[in-house]
XYZ file of C-alpha atoms in Angstrom:
721
model
C 59.036 342.003 122.692
C 58.673 338.310 123.537
C 56.108 339.133 126.193
C 54.039 341.065 123.609
C 54.226 338.226 121.088
C 52.892 335.716 123.646
C 49.445 337.296 123.620
C 49.178 337.837 119.837
C 46.837 335.737 117.782
C 47.784 333.934 114.583
C 46.457 336.769 112.381
C 48.166 339.641 114.263
C 51.380 337.632 114.474
C 51.570 337.222 110.682
C 50.935 340.962 110.176
C 53.706 341.760 112.586
C 56.136 339.535 110.692
C 55.260 341.316 107.398
C 55.848 344.704 108.914
C 59.117 343.582 110.434
C 60.409 342.191 107.139
C 59.447 345.425 105.338
C 61.281 347.522 107.848
C 64.459 345.405 107.970
C 64.867 345.815 104.212
C 65.737 349.558 104.712
C 69.410 348.743 105.370
C 71.917 347.350 107.764
C 72.178 350.528 109.774
C 68.499 350.343 110.830
C 68.062 346.626 111.537
C 68.228 347.020 115.316
C 65.556 349.761 115.393
C 61.897 349.748 114.335
C 60.411 352.963 113.033
C 56.678 353.405 112.516
C 56.306 355.506 109.383
C 52.480 355.626 109.414
C 50.824 356.248 112.790
C 47.251 356.118 111.443
C 45.049 353.311 112.831
C 44.948 350.067 110.901
C 42.100 349.326 108.584
C 41.189 346.113 110.418
C 41.024 346.564 114.241
C 41.453 343.575 116.525
C 39.618 343.850 119.816
C 40.489 342.268 123.119
C 37.244 340.313 123.030
C 38.250 338.742 119.711
C 41.667 337.820 121.058
C 40.158 336.181 124.124
C 37.570 334.291 122.056
C 40.152 332.921 119.677
C 42.381 331.899 122.559
C 39.455 330.079 124.116
C 38.620 328.340 120.870
C 42.198 327.193 120.430
C 42.242 325.973 124.017
C 39.223 323.773 123.321
C 40.782 322.473 120.158
C 43.936 321.433 121.911
C 42.198 319.541 124.691
C 42.844 315.808 124.122
C 40.047 313.326 124.611
C 40.090 311.463 127.908
C 41.889 308.129 127.584
C 39.952 304.881 127.756
C 41.022 302.770 130.679
C 40.692 299.032 130.861
C 41.036 297.429 134.282
C 42.519 293.926 134.167
C 43.294 293.015 137.766
C 42.401 293.849 141.404
C 45.411 296.101 141.901
C 44.395 298.367 139.013
C 40.814 298.434 140.351
C 42.011 299.501 143.791
C 44.141 302.197 142.233
C 41.149 303.398 140.150
C 38.953 303.459 143.228
C 41.516 305.443 145.130
C 41.923 308.047 142.393
C 38.146 308.462 141.942
C 37.532 308.797 145.676
C 40.294 311.389 145.917
C 38.701 313.313 143.060
C 35.256 313.239 144.646
C 36.618 314.205 148.060
C 38.445 317.150 146.497
C 35.286 318.348 144.807
C 33.426 318.126 148.075
C 36.157 319.922 149.957
C 36.143 322.749 147.417
C 32.383 323.405 147.790
C 30.528 321.420 150.449
C 27.152 322.991 149.705
C 26.872 321.587 146.127
C 24.649 318.592 146.824
C 25.030 317.208 143.329
C 28.675 316.366 144.128
C 27.536 314.335 147.153
C 24.860 312.494 145.115
C 27.292 311.697 142.275
C 29.804 310.381 144.848
C 27.191 308.182 146.522
C 25.827 306.866 143.218
C 29.320 305.972 142.133
C 29.882 304.002 145.340
C 26.477 302.315 144.792
C 27.486 301.253 141.277
C 30.493 299.486 142.901
C 28.069 297.743 145.359
C 29.645 299.691 148.220
C 26.362 300.306 150.006
C 27.960 301.091 153.355
C 30.169 303.737 151.888
C 27.271 305.220 149.939
C 25.209 305.331 153.149
C 28.075 307.110 154.914
C 28.257 309.725 152.151
C 24.541 310.457 152.335
C 24.799 310.826 156.130
C 27.658 313.303 155.734
C 25.624 315.194 153.128
C 22.604 315.365 155.425
C 24.825 316.963 158.006
C 25.529 319.663 155.464
C 21.965 320.258 154.263
C 19.212 318.202 155.987
C 16.370 320.133 154.324
C 17.293 319.086 150.774
C 14.354 316.979 149.355
C 16.348 315.394 146.560
C 18.963 314.150 148.986
C 16.363 312.326 151.096
C 14.710 310.815 147.980
C 17.995 309.564 146.558
C 19.062 308.163 149.945
C 15.774 306.208 150.380
C 15.868 305.058 146.778
C 19.340 303.474 147.264
C 18.079 301.618 150.311
C 15.035 300.373 148.434
C 17.054 299.274 145.457
C 19.354 297.232 147.716
C 16.267 295.720 149.436
C 17.235 297.213 152.815
C 13.581 297.677 153.878
C 14.201 298.630 157.504
C 16.866 301.163 156.533
C 14.415 302.644 154.037
C 11.719 302.858 156.669
C 14.157 304.589 159.032
C 15.030 307.140 156.331
C 11.365 307.872 155.497
C 10.533 308.274 159.205
C 13.386 310.758 159.605
C 12.357 312.590 156.431
C 8.645 312.987 157.387
C 9.652 314.047 160.888
C 12.050 316.733 159.707
C 9.976 317.839 156.629
C 6.314 316.863 157.314
C 4.928 319.309 154.670
C 6.693 317.598 151.787
C 3.882 315.433 150.324
C 6.297 313.533 148.092
C 7.831 311.790 151.172
C 4.397 310.639 152.382
C 3.362 309.376 148.922
C 6.603 307.401 148.535
C 6.434 305.994 152.016
C 2.812 304.791 151.691
C 3.463 303.362 148.236
C 6.425 301.382 149.528
C 4.440 299.936 152.402
C 1.561 299.022 150.159
C 3.835 297.302 147.604
C 5.350 295.324 150.488
C 1.904 294.192 151.549
C 2.124 295.883 154.931
C -1.428 297.246 154.852
C -1.534 298.011 158.615
C 1.732 299.908 158.395
C 0.541 301.858 155.328
C -2.702 302.770 157.204
C -0.644 303.968 160.124
C 1.477 306.218 157.884
C -1.709 307.695 156.356
C -3.062 308.373 159.871
C 0.133 310.188 160.793
C -0.115 312.145 157.541
C -3.757 313.156 158.154
C -2.791 314.650 161.564
C -0.971 317.390 159.629
C -4.180 318.229 157.737
C -2.713 318.018 154.203
C -4.337 319.141 150.931
C -7.416 317.501 149.400
C -5.505 315.032 147.123
C -3.873 313.433 150.179
C -7.309 312.674 151.642
C -8.417 311.208 148.286
C -5.394 308.948 148.268
C -6.259 307.709 151.735
C -9.903 307.110 150.675
C -8.844 305.203 147.525
C -6.452 303.142 149.610
C -9.226 302.129 151.966
C -11.581 301.428 149.063
C -9.038 299.159 147.437
C -8.983 296.942 150.566
C -12.330 297.464 152.198
C -14.876 298.280 149.477
C -16.380 294.790 149.054
C -16.880 294.270 152.801
C -18.585 297.636 153.036
C -21.048 296.732 150.222
C -21.899 293.519 151.966
C -22.523 295.433 155.227
C -24.941 297.818 153.477
C -26.793 294.827 151.867
C -27.026 293.056 155.220
C -28.384 296.198 156.814
C -31.082 296.617 154.139
C -32.089 292.944 154.357
C -32.360 293.251 158.101
C -34.845 296.118 157.688
C -36.731 294.181 155.053
C -36.939 291.066 157.142
C -38.532 292.945 160.015
C -41.088 294.636 157.641
C -39.534 298.064 157.494
C -39.720 298.313 153.656
C -39.327 302.107 153.530
C -36.304 301.949 155.796
C -34.774 299.181 153.647
C -35.250 301.288 150.487
C -33.584 304.281 152.230
C -30.639 302.090 153.186
C -30.126 301.113 149.596
C -30.462 304.681 148.389
C -27.948 305.872 151.035
C -25.546 303.158 149.902
C -25.760 304.259 146.266
C -25.234 307.856 147.302
C -22.316 306.906 149.607
C -20.318 304.985 147.011
C -21.099 307.483 144.243
C -20.430 306.911 140.533
C -16.637 306.242 140.917
C -16.893 303.228 143.266
C -20.231 301.600 142.236
C -20.557 297.825 142.697
C -22.918 295.597 140.674
C -23.780 293.466 143.707
C -25.355 296.531 145.409
C -27.582 297.303 142.390
C -28.514 293.617 141.897
C -29.618 293.413 145.553
C -31.504 296.744 145.244
C -33.278 295.576 142.110
C -34.291 292.271 143.657
C -35.612 294.133 146.678
C -37.839 296.261 144.436
C -38.868 293.210 142.448
C -40.203 291.546 145.579
C -42.199 294.689 146.289
C -43.719 294.501 142.697
C -42.149 297.866 141.751
C -41.205 296.855 138.224
C -40.643 300.311 136.840
C -38.266 301.122 139.662
C -36.389 297.885 138.891
C -35.907 298.966 135.233
C -34.691 302.339 136.374
C -32.201 300.798 138.773
C -30.815 298.414 136.110
C -30.500 301.170 133.527
C -28.904 303.497 135.981
C -26.330 300.873 136.908
C -25.592 299.830 133.330
C -24.903 303.461 132.392
C -22.225 303.733 135.076
C -20.595 300.332 135.478
C -18.004 299.160 132.907
C -19.126 296.266 130.779
C -16.532 293.788 132.003
C -17.715 294.401 135.584
C -21.443 294.149 134.818
C -21.892 290.580 133.611
C -24.074 289.597 136.557
C -26.029 292.806 136.171
C -26.848 292.049 132.499
C -27.849 288.471 133.358
C -30.286 289.574 136.052
C -31.698 292.386 133.929
C -32.340 289.894 131.071
C -34.063 287.436 133.347
C -36.189 290.216 134.816
C -37.379 291.374 131.383
C -38.128 287.800 130.339
C -40.326 287.378 133.429
C -42.067 290.748 133.595
C -41.284 292.665 130.407
C -42.575 292.682 126.819
C -40.672 292.107 123.602
C -39.639 295.780 123.413
C -38.090 295.535 126.869
C -36.065 292.373 125.962
C -34.804 294.137 122.820
C -33.754 297.132 124.856
C -31.760 294.874 127.119
C -30.016 293.251 124.168
C -29.315 296.580 122.502
C -28.030 297.991 125.763
C -25.651 295.035 126.179
C -24.361 295.438 122.607
C -23.886 299.128 123.184
C -21.725 298.416 126.145
C -19.654 295.932 124.094
C -19.087 298.539 121.359
C -18.236 301.207 123.923
C -15.581 298.950 125.392
C -14.132 298.210 121.922
C -13.863 301.860 120.869
C -12.390 302.811 124.265
C -9.727 300.107 123.886
C -8.913 301.206 120.310
C -10.422 304.542 119.201
C -9.059 304.047 115.657
C -10.924 300.751 115.153
C -13.259 302.183 112.573
C -15.078 298.892 111.966
C -16.215 298.932 115.590
C -17.504 302.455 115.064
C -19.445 301.403 111.976
C -21.098 298.578 113.916
C -21.855 300.907 116.848
C -23.355 303.520 114.550
C -25.614 300.989 112.764
C -26.838 299.924 116.200
C -27.643 303.464 117.442
C -29.119 304.502 114.085
C -31.660 301.699 114.286
C -32.723 302.476 117.857
C -31.657 305.840 119.215
C -32.762 309.407 118.601
C -30.988 311.866 116.305
C -29.053 313.673 119.066
C -27.542 310.376 120.349
C -26.626 309.297 116.859
C -24.988 312.688 116.173
C -23.041 312.407 119.412
C -21.680 308.976 118.408
C -20.780 310.313 114.925
C -18.994 313.307 116.429
C -17.019 310.997 118.726
C -16.111 308.689 115.801
C -14.891 311.404 113.406
C -12.811 312.962 116.164
C -10.416 309.990 115.926
C -8.348 311.317 112.964
C -5.748 308.839 111.610
C -2.301 309.699 113.093
C -0.467 309.203 109.791
C -1.209 311.277 106.657
C -1.262 308.327 104.211
C -4.260 307.598 102.068
C -4.427 303.890 103.026
C -4.912 304.868 106.656
C -7.727 307.235 105.791
C -9.812 304.990 103.554
C -11.968 303.517 106.295
C -12.035 306.795 108.302
C -13.504 308.811 105.385
C -16.595 306.584 105.217
C -17.499 307.804 108.728
C -17.967 311.255 107.216
C -19.850 309.895 104.195
C -22.276 307.982 106.392
C -22.641 310.998 108.638
C -23.603 313.206 105.686
C -26.024 310.696 104.246
C -27.637 310.195 107.676
C -28.188 313.951 108.095
C -29.623 314.244 104.565
C -31.794 311.113 104.313
C -32.801 310.307 107.921
C -32.856 313.663 109.720
C -33.726 315.727 106.570
C -31.421 318.558 107.626
C -29.735 320.040 104.500
C -27.859 322.801 106.323
C -26.228 320.353 108.731
C -25.413 317.990 105.853
C -23.674 320.846 104.094
C -21.658 321.583 107.252
C -20.606 317.948 107.502
C -19.304 317.883 103.929
C -17.461 321.204 104.362
C -15.837 320.069 107.639
C -14.642 316.868 105.995
C -13.120 318.703 103.030
C -11.328 321.069 105.337
C -9.848 318.142 107.276
C -8.444 316.223 104.299
C -4.804 317.192 103.421
C -5.416 317.840 99.725
C -1.769 318.589 98.990
C -0.909 314.996 99.803
C -4.043 313.127 98.720
C -7.777 313.586 98.324
C -10.970 311.630 98.006
C -12.939 312.242 94.818
C -15.940 310.501 96.318
C -16.412 313.265 98.895
C -16.291 316.018 96.278
C -18.753 314.189 94.008
C -21.163 313.422 96.843
C -21.097 317.052 98.000
C -21.808 318.293 94.437
C -24.624 315.721 93.934
C -26.091 316.831 97.257
C -26.168 320.431 96.111
C -27.878 319.416 92.854
C -30.487 317.555 94.847
C -31.013 320.830 96.709
C -31.427 322.519 93.289
C -28.291 324.602 93.896
C -26.509 324.092 90.574
C -24.078 327.031 90.978
C -22.822 325.682 94.265
C -22.313 322.198 92.737
C -20.272 323.676 89.895
C -18.289 325.779 92.315
C -17.483 322.674 94.384
C -16.327 320.702 91.388
C -14.246 323.667 90.119
C -12.582 323.946 93.516
C -11.849 320.206 93.506
C -10.238 320.281 90.084
C -8.268 323.416 91.029
C -6.938 321.926 94.269
C -6.348 318.302 93.314
C -7.137 317.308 89.727
C -7.817 313.632 89.434
C -9.229 311.375 86.694
C -12.226 310.387 88.789
C -13.048 314.020 89.573
C -12.921 315.092 85.929
C -14.946 312.080 84.837
C -17.535 312.767 87.491
C -17.787 316.451 86.560
C -18.246 315.516 82.827
C -20.930 312.975 83.672
C -22.676 315.616 85.805
C -22.735 318.101 82.946
C -23.820 315.382 80.470
C -26.813 314.619 82.656
C -27.646 318.318 82.627
C -27.233 318.356 78.777
C -24.615 321.097 79.046
C -22.584 319.946 75.997
C -20.444 323.121 75.656
C -19.355 322.713 79.260
C -18.558 319.072 78.543
C -16.333 320.114 75.636
C -14.454 322.570 77.862
C -14.056 319.947 80.550
C -12.724 317.386 78.053
C -10.189 319.948 76.841
C -9.014 320.545 80.423
C -8.984 316.776 81.048
C -6.770 316.204 77.978
C -4.464 319.052 79.035
C -4.061 317.292 82.357
C -3.611 313.759 80.953
C -2.953 313.779 77.193
C -1.851 310.121 77.256
C -5.257 308.854 78.447
C -6.768 307.077 75.438
C -10.146 306.499 77.097
C -10.658 310.257 77.445
C -9.892 310.814 73.737
C -12.332 308.074 72.782
C -15.104 309.421 75.057
C -14.586 312.925 73.665
C -14.842 311.657 70.104
C -17.964 309.613 70.999
C -19.600 312.776 72.431
C -18.977 314.689 69.205
C -20.310 311.700 67.218
C -23.509 311.613 69.271
C -23.886 315.395 68.703
C -23.506 314.767 64.943
C -20.246 316.680 64.470
C -18.368 313.975 62.525
C -15.508 316.181 61.374
C -14.831 317.344 64.891
C -14.809 313.726 66.049
C -12.396 312.766 63.282
C -10.135 315.700 64.170
C -10.111 314.546 67.826
C -9.038 311.023 66.774
C -6.303 312.479 64.559
C -5.013 314.549 67.470
C -5.126 311.502 69.707
C -3.080 309.193 67.421
C -0.550 311.977 66.994
C 0.312 312.055 70.663
C 3.857 310.972 71.423
C 2.883 308.844 74.436
C -0.369 306.878 74.918
C -1.383 304.360 77.591
C -3.523 302.128 75.302
C -2.748 302.937 71.625
C -4.249 299.705 70.328
C -7.636 300.598 71.820
C -7.510 304.097 70.391
C -6.680 302.878 66.810
C -9.424 300.250 67.026
C -11.957 302.907 68.106
C -10.863 305.184 65.237
C -11.169 302.347 62.736
C -14.567 301.329 64.075
C -15.670 304.994 63.853
C -14.720 305.160 60.157
C -16.434 301.809 59.476
C -19.554 303.065 61.209
C -19.511 306.168 59.005
C -18.992 303.859 55.968
C -15.849 305.696 55.034
C -14.048 302.593 53.720
C -11.260 304.448 51.998
C -10.423 306.287 55.195
C -10.463 302.961 56.965
C -7.978 301.463 54.515
C -5.690 304.461 54.936
C -5.925 303.989 58.739
C -4.916 300.347 58.451
C -1.985 301.271 56.234
C -0.872 303.985 58.678
C -1.137 301.574 61.538
C 0.861 298.918 59.697
C 3.646 301.443 59.235
C 3.888 301.636 63.031
C 3.391 297.984 63.904
C 3.437 294.647 62.038
C 1.359 292.845 64.571
C -0.450 289.779 63.205
C -3.834 290.848 64.647
C -3.690 294.039 62.647
C -3.194 292.122 59.403
C -5.993 289.692 60.232
C -8.318 292.556 61.112
C -7.395 294.333 57.905
C -8.163 291.211 55.866
C -11.499 290.649 57.645
C -12.379 294.326 57.035
C -11.837 293.882 53.228
C -13.903 290.701 53.336
C -16.763 292.536 55.069
C -16.946 295.317 52.464
C -19.407 294.463 49.730
C -17.816 294.541 46.311
C -16.955 292.287 43.341
C -13.226 292.180 44.196
C -13.457 291.766 47.949
C -12.072 288.208 47.928
C -9.132 289.240 45.801
C -8.354 292.232 48.065
C -8.565 290.022 51.110
C -6.201 287.452 49.542
C -3.740 290.166 48.561
C -3.645 291.407 52.177
C -2.895 287.833 53.373
C -0.108 287.468 50.820
C 1.343 290.837 51.742
C 1.208 289.938 55.386
C 2.942 286.607 54.803
C 5.740 288.313 52.925
C 6.244 290.971 55.614
C 6.269 288.386 58.431
C 8.810 285.996 56.941
C 11.587 287.535 58.988
C 9.456 287.684 62.088
C 11.087 286.128 65.174
C 7.777 285.006 66.602
C 6.893 282.009 64.445
C 3.649 281.492 66.274
C 2.312 284.834 64.982
C 3.093 283.835 61.393
C 1.420 280.466 62.000
C -1.669 282.326 63.307
C -1.742 284.360 60.107
C -1.469 281.324 57.877
C -4.202 279.523 59.856
C -6.516 282.509 59.399
C -5.659 282.478 55.688
C -6.339 278.774 55.499
C -9.777 279.241 57.105
C -10.573 282.009 54.609
C -9.603 279.779 51.643
C -11.499 276.868 53.049
C -14.642 278.992 52.999
C -14.159 281.121 49.912
C -11.210 279.724 47.947
C -10.644 277.028 45.292
C -8.659 273.829 45.415
C -5.573 275.471 43.944
C -5.640 278.313 46.473
C -6.213 275.877 49.360
C -3.263 273.726 48.174
C -1.102 276.799 47.854
C -1.855 277.870 51.476
C -1.327 274.290 52.731
C 2.179 274.305 51.229
C 2.955 277.451 53.166
C 2.063 275.916 56.506
C 5.091 274.983 58.677
C 6.035 271.561 60.002
C 6.006 271.109 63.755
C 9.164 269.390 65.025
C 10.428 268.533 68.482
C 13.895 269.704 69.459
C 16.134 269.644 72.489
C 18.280 272.426 73.916
C 20.756 272.575 76.679
C 19.883 274.508 79.837
C 22.332 276.466 81.887
C 21.774 277.430 85.560
C 22.271 280.921 86.933
C 25.727 280.053 88.236
C 26.782 278.769 84.793
C 26.552 275.056 85.625
C 24.811 272.519 83.413
C 21.087 272.255 84.220
C 20.223 269.426 81.763
C 18.190 269.373 78.567
C 14.651 270.439 77.752
C 12.416 269.554 74.805
C 10.508 272.211 72.855
C 8.523 272.452 69.652
C 9.665 274.493 66.707
C 8.003 275.413 63.435
C 9.966 274.922 60.166
C 8.516 276.787 57.202
C 9.081 275.586 53.637
C 11.556 278.363 52.841
C 13.442 277.469 56.046
C 13.605 273.778 54.954
C 15.040 274.808 51.578
C 17.817 276.742 53.312
C 18.654 273.760 55.584
C 19.398 270.572 53.440
C 20.141 268.546 56.563
C 16.417 268.431 57.339
C 15.965 266.228 54.282
C 18.509 263.796 55.792
C 16.564 263.690 59.033
C 13.358 262.962 57.172
C 15.035 260.023 55.356
C 16.332 258.710 58.708
C 12.798 258.838 60.070
C 11.471 257.003 57.024
C 14.184 254.321 57.383
C 13.228 253.694 60.974
C 9.602 253.192 59.998
C 10.562 250.648 57.328
C 12.809 248.571 59.593
C 11.573 245.131 60.500
C 11.565 243.770 64.054
C 14.897 242.134 64.926
C 15.238 238.873 66.766
C 15.733 240.603 70.168
C 12.733 242.949 69.582
C 15.022 245.892 70.035
C 12.877 248.477 68.245
C 12.299 252.069 69.114
C 8.942 253.838 69.087
C 8.276 256.384 66.460
C 8.571 259.339 68.745
C 11.815 258.015 70.196
C 13.312 257.566 66.684
C 12.353 261.119 65.899
C 13.968 262.191 69.103
C 17.148 260.233 68.255
C 17.290 261.809 64.793
C 16.896 265.291 66.264
C 19.457 264.462 68.932
C 21.851 263.455 66.161
C 21.413 266.799 64.497
C 21.674 268.766 67.775
C 24.818 266.963 68.907
C 26.801 266.653 65.650
C 25.697 269.838 63.975
C 25.306 270.357 60.248
C 28.942 269.411 59.384
C 28.781 266.232 61.402
C 25.512 265.214 59.864
C 26.902 265.641 56.332
C 29.643 263.072 57.174
C 26.874 260.590 57.900
C 25.093 261.152 54.579
C 26.782 258.400 52.539
C 26.737 255.799 55.328
C 23.103 256.459 56.177
C 22.108 256.177 52.508
C 24.047 252.882 52.226
C 22.218 251.599 55.305
C 18.826 252.637 53.846
C 19.688 250.753 50.595
C 20.621 247.634 52.526
C 24.413 247.871 52.317
C 26.685 247.850 55.343
C 29.265 250.390 56.434
C 32.026 250.341 59.017
C 31.089 251.139 62.626
C 31.955 254.603 63.746
């Protein structure tokens, strides 16, 4: 029974215990025997595969992580080395043909700077499998890392002798010799390699190697040969030498010195057209940074023998090379593409310009963010305009716009300018249905304010006012908080003479729960009613607006409106509005706004009022006083004092009797005579001292000074405090 339980899983073990407990409850007489009452198969079957899988999972769970070992002295290090070496040797002894075990062993010895041991391991591994390419490469790599050049050469020699058809050994060997500067040794290795007649790439590598170290000398030899023929009068032979040299070096290894010498040769023979052909051929094939001398000689030749057009061609060609180098260095430098395109548009034919445009638009921004696409999209715009205006090719222009719109990720962002330009192009082609279809697609894919405005302006120009109404309705469904759209919609209805419809639009607008510029909307509605000379409606609008806001500018505008309406009682109505505004703004926290209202009222009374009304308004004006308050820094420390100006209105002065005391103190200071020591204070300083007294002592403290100060003003003395 114990042997059976040892292979049971946790689930089967628990089921066994339940069954055992149920059976033992039958009585004492049956406790030593187990009877199976129901021999039918269990509902849940446990397979051997499941048992093995669960055992494996539990085995993985129980595996402890390897301990971290910290070596502190040489003895522990030696012990660690011994254990690791024994482990590696055991792995090798178990399976000698697994080369990865040998490589790991050697790399571990290399990490301990035991190069001799690593070398011994690799030699033992080569005895096991001397045809393993990886083993030779790792062996040579260790020797090169440890700067054992001769050992590395020995290994490469052995490798290419045993495995001469493995090109990787030859490439590595020649590269090592070239990096060491052993050109003769590298050439010798290449010669040994070529004896085996390798593939074409090996021959190209040998040719490139020779060109890297012998190309300049060869060009000089060709030039010397051609000059020798020229010197002895064999002009045709000299020309053939130059032509053979150009053909020999080909387009991959051209040298500007060869073409300069060839051009000078033709110049001495008065073959100016041939000279131009040579220079242009060379400039088309030599990189700009390697053709400085070529440009210089070409420019000098055109100045001597060419016309103005030829000189311009040289300059344009030079600039084209500069732009080509810039766009090669950074294909996403769209400013360089713009300059390059302006240059080719002014000088080249349509096919060349199209080719440059196609190359430019192929450099799509790598990141789908609108800020990275802003400059790129103008390449498409310029391309479309060029095809339409310069080449006069409507079909190709249409293809350019369609390709651009397919490229833009409209789910993330779009460019309204492209849609509008495409629609305007179709209108210029008298294809109105296509233009409307384009704008409809744009609004359906990516509705934007600029797109909707552009579509509405398009229909307005076509005098399609019913379509404009529908578009405005769609626009307001999209952005109901846009006050400008409401105003423009109402202005359209006003222009069309439908005043009631315009008024209804304004009513809908001001009833919106959220608006971006409500003050502009209300002003437009009020101006609309004034323009229609509906003054009673205007008054109602002002009253409704004042229920929402008590802003001083609304009151002033209301008063000026009443003043502008012709009538016998216009002055009285205007004055009543000022009085009502003054009463409503008494509790306003912004005293400057109330001052602005009173100043506007004062200006009104100055122009239209009487002396009594002017005096009444003057008494309402506040007094400007200077005060000081204590400042506190962010950390709660004292930051000093600051002075500020405050406005005290007459009703405020009546509620603060201490202000009268300060005024008497100020008057007393003015009446004082100069003492013997001339210790007088300026007026502003006395005012500051009086205010400081109020700020420091407070209202209760100032009251205690009342009697003493009055005695001092009357000339009597009082004890010093």
